[in-house]
Amino acid sequence: MKCPICGNDTLDAKDYLYEVPEEGKVVLSNWECSSCGYKFRDVKPYESSEPKRLELLVEDENDMSSLVYRSSFAKVYIPELDFEAEPLNGAGAVTTVRGLLEIFLDQIGNLMDTQDIREAMDGKMKFTLIIEDGSGLSFIKNEKTKVTRFLSPSPP
């Protein structure tokens, strides 16, 4: 395929359909250009579901290690940290709760004080991770996760 960066026909684009148990199908994309080194990684929902709200009280290391899929349509809140993240620009993320906090730290950089987020990552404070997803595909793999339906303000 033609690379969107260098224009050469050296882009190796691989997409995989992956079934997430009890959650549904997602498309995993792995694209690499052998000429310029361009890389693109993405996770997108293959199907949609009812809009939902996920809540997890993160209290210990086990909770921090919980697997999270945040779809590109999901908004994230952490009330105790006065933190809010808008839906992603076309890319989903598969990570852990700790990994999600690391992504947020990378994204906000020096734009705001990150001490509270760092303390939460170090287990010095409990916090509630809330994900509201209009596509209904996001999940948090933890038996303590509360899942409720909500009315999405603008369906994907």
CSV table of C-alpha atoms in Angstrom, one decimal:
chain,number,residue,atom,x,y,z
A,1,MET,CA,0.0,0.0,0.0
A,2,LYS,CA,1.0,3.6,-0.4
A,3,CYS,CA,2.4,5.3,2.7
A,4,PRO,CA,0.5,8.5,3.7
A,5,ILE,CA,3.8,10.0,4.9
A,6,CYS,CA,6.5,9.2,2.3
A,7,GLY,CA,4.2,8.2,-0.6
A,8,ASN,CA,6.1,4.9,-1.3
A,9,ASP,CA,4.3,1.6,-1.9
A,10,THR,CA,6.0,0.2,1.2
A,11,LEU,CA,3.2,0.3,3.8
A,12,ASP,CA,2.4,-3.0,5.3
A,13,ALA,CA,-1.1,-2.7,6.7
A,14,LYS,CA,-2.6,-5.5,8.8
A,15,ASP,CA,-6.0,-5.4,10.4
A,16,TYR,CA,-7.2,-8.2,12.7
A,17,LEU,CA,-10.7,-8.9,13.9
A,18,TYR,CA,-10.6,-9.8,17.6
A,19,GLU,CA,-13.4,-11.2,19.7
A,20,VAL,CA,-13.3,-9.7,23.2
A,21,PRO,CA,-15.1,-12.2,25.5
A,22,GLU,CA,-18.4,-10.9,26.8
A,23,GLU,CA,-17.8,-7.6,25.0
A,24,GLY,CA,-17.9,-8.0,21.3
A,25,LYS,CA,-15.6,-7.6,18.3
A,26,VAL,CA,-12.9,-5.0,17.7
A,27,VAL,CA,-10.5,-4.4,14.8
A,28,LEU,CA,-6.8,-4.2,15.7
A,29,SER,CA,-4.8,-2.3,13.2
A,30,ASN,CA,-1.0,-2.6,12.8
A,31,TRP,CA,0.5,-0.6,9.9
A,32,GLU,CA,4.2,0.0,9.3
A,33,CYS,CA,6.2,1.6,6.4
A,34,SER,CA,9.5,-0.1,5.7
A,35,SER,CA,10.8,3.1,3.9
A,36,CYS,CA,10.2,5.9,6.4
A,37,GLY,CA,9.4,4.0,9.6
A,38,TYR,CA,5.8,5.4,9.9
A,39,LYS,CA,3.7,3.3,12.4
A,40,PHE,CA,0.0,3.4,13.1
A,41,ARG,CA,-1.6,1.3,15.8
A,42,ASP,CA,-5.3,1.4,16.5
A,43,VAL,CA,-8.3,-0.4,18.1
A,44,LYS,CA,-11.8,0.3,16.8
A,45,PRO,CA,-15.1,-1.3,17.6
A,46,TYR,CA,-16.4,-3.6,14.9
A,47,GLU,CA,-20.0,-3.4,16.2
A,48,SER,CA,-21.9,-1.2,18.5
A,49,SER,CA,-23.9,-1.8,21.6
A,50,GLU,CA,-26.2,0.2,23.9
A,51,PRO,CA,-24.5,3.3,25.4
A,52,LYS,CA,-23.2,2.6,28.9
A,53,ARG,CA,-21.4,4.0,31.9
A,54,LEU,CA,-18.7,2.1,33.7
A,55,GLU,CA,-17.6,2.9,37.2
A,56,LEU,CA,-14.7,1.3,39.1
A,57,LEU,CA,-13.5,2.4,42.6
A,58,VAL,CA,-9.8,1.9,42.3
A,59,GLU,CA,-8.5,0.9,45.8
A,60,ASP,CA,-5.5,-1.2,45.3
A,61,GLU,CA,-2.8,-2.7,43.0
A,62,ASN,CA,-5.3,-5.3,41.7
A,63,ASP,CA,-7.7,-2.6,40.6
A,64,MET,CA,-4.8,-0.6,39.0
A,65,SER,CA,-3.9,-3.8,36.9
A,66,SER,CA,-7.5,-4.2,35.6
A,67,LEU,CA,-7.7,-4.5,31.8
A,68,VAL,CA,-9.5,-1.5,30.2
A,69,TYR,CA,-10.7,-0.9,26.6
A,70,ARG,CA,-11.6,2.7,26.0
A,71,SER,CA,-13.3,3.1,22.6
A,72,SER,CA,-12.7,6.2,20.5
A,73,PHE,CA,-16.2,7.3,21.5
A,74,ALA,CA,-15.7,7.2,25.3
A,75,LYS,CA,-15.4,10.1,27.7
A,76,VAL,CA,-13.4,9.5,30.9
A,77,TYR,CA,-13.9,11.1,34.3
A,78,ILE,CA,-12.0,10.8,37.6
A,79,PRO,CA,-14.0,13.0,40.0
A,80,GLU,CA,-11.4,12.8,42.9
A,81,LEU,CA,-8.7,14.2,40.6
A,82,ASP,CA,-11.0,16.7,39.0
A,83,PHE,CA,-10.0,15.1,35.7
A,84,GLU,CA,-12.0,14.7,32.4
A,85,ALA,CA,-10.8,13.4,29.0
A,86,GLU,CA,-12.9,13.8,25.9
A,87,PRO,CA,-13.4,11.0,23.4
A,88,LEU,CA,-10.3,10.1,21.4
A,89,ASN,CA,-9.7,11.2,17.8
A,90,GLY,CA,-10.6,8.1,16.0
A,91,ALA,CA,-8.4,5.7,18.0
A,92,GLY,CA,-9.3,3.3,20.8
A,93,ALA,CA,-7.0,2.1,23.5
A,94,VAL,CA,-6.5,-1.3,25.2
A,95,THR,CA,-4.5,-0.9,28.4
A,96,THR,CA,-4.8,-1.2,32.2
A,97,VAL,CA,-6.1,1.4,34.7
A,98,ARG,CA,-2.4,2.4,35.4
A,99,GLY,CA,-1.7,2.5,31.7
A,100,LEU,CA,-4.7,4.8,31.1
A,101,LEU,CA,-3.4,7.2,33.8
A,102,GLU,CA,0.1,7.1,32.1
A,103,ILE,CA,-1.6,8.0,28.7
A,104,PHE,CA,-3.3,10.9,30.4
A,105,LEU,CA,0.0,12.1,31.9
A,106,ASP,CA,1.7,11.9,28.5
A,107,GLN,CA,-1.2,13.9,26.9
A,108,ILE,CA,-1.4,16.7,29.4
A,109,GLY,CA,2.4,17.1,29.9
A,110,ASN,CA,3.0,20.5,31.5
A,111,LEU,CA,-0.5,21.9,30.9
A,112,MET,CA,-1.7,21.2,34.4
A,113,ASP,CA,-0.4,20.0,37.8
A,114,THR,CA,-0.1,16.2,37.6
A,115,GLN,CA,0.7,15.5,41.3
A,116,ASP,CA,-2.7,14.1,42.1
A,117,ILE,CA,-2.6,11.7,39.1
A,118,ARG,CA,0.9,10.5,40.1
A,119,GLU,CA,-0.2,9.9,43.7
A,120,ALA,CA,-3.2,7.9,42.4
A,121,MET,CA,-0.8,5.8,40.3
A,122,ASP,CA,1.4,5.2,43.4
A,123,GLY,CA,-1.6,3.9,45.3
A,124,LYS,CA,-1.6,6.9,47.8
A,125,MET,CA,-5.3,7.7,47.1
A,126,LYS,CA,-8.4,5.9,46.1
A,127,PHE,CA,-10.3,7.2,43.0
A,128,THR,CA,-13.3,6.4,40.8
A,129,LEU,CA,-12.7,5.7,37.1
A,130,ILE,CA,-15.8,6.5,35.1
A,131,ILE,CA,-16.1,5.8,31.4
A,132,GLU,CA,-19.2,6.9,29.5
A,133,ASP,CA,-19.3,5.3,26.0
A,134,GLY,CA,-21.9,6.1,23.4
A,135,SER,CA,-20.9,3.1,21.4
A,136,GLY,CA,-21.3,0.8,24.4
A,137,LEU,CA,-18.1,-1.1,23.6
A,138,SER,CA,-15.7,0.1,26.3
A,139,PHE,CA,-15.1,-2.2,29.3
A,140,ILE,CA,-13.2,-2.5,32.5
A,141,LYS,CA,-12.3,-6.2,33.4
A,142,ASN,CA,-12.9,-6.1,37.2
A,143,GLU,CA,-15.7,-7.8,39.1
A,144,LYS,CA,-16.3,-4.5,41.0
A,145,THR,CA,-17.1,-2.6,37.9
A,146,LYS,CA,-20.6,-1.1,37.9
A,147,VAL,CA,-22.2,-1.0,34.5
A,148,THR,CA,-25.3,1.1,33.8
A,149,ARG,CA,-27.0,2.4,30.7
A,150,PHE,CA,-27.1,6.0,30.0
A,151,LEU,CA,-28.5,8.2,27.3
A,152,SER,CA,-25.7,9.2,24.9
A,153,PRO,CA,-25.9,12.9,24.1
A,154,SER,CA,-24.8,12.3,20.5
A,155,PRO,CA,-24.6,8.7,19.3
A,156,PRO,CA,-21.5,7.7,17.3
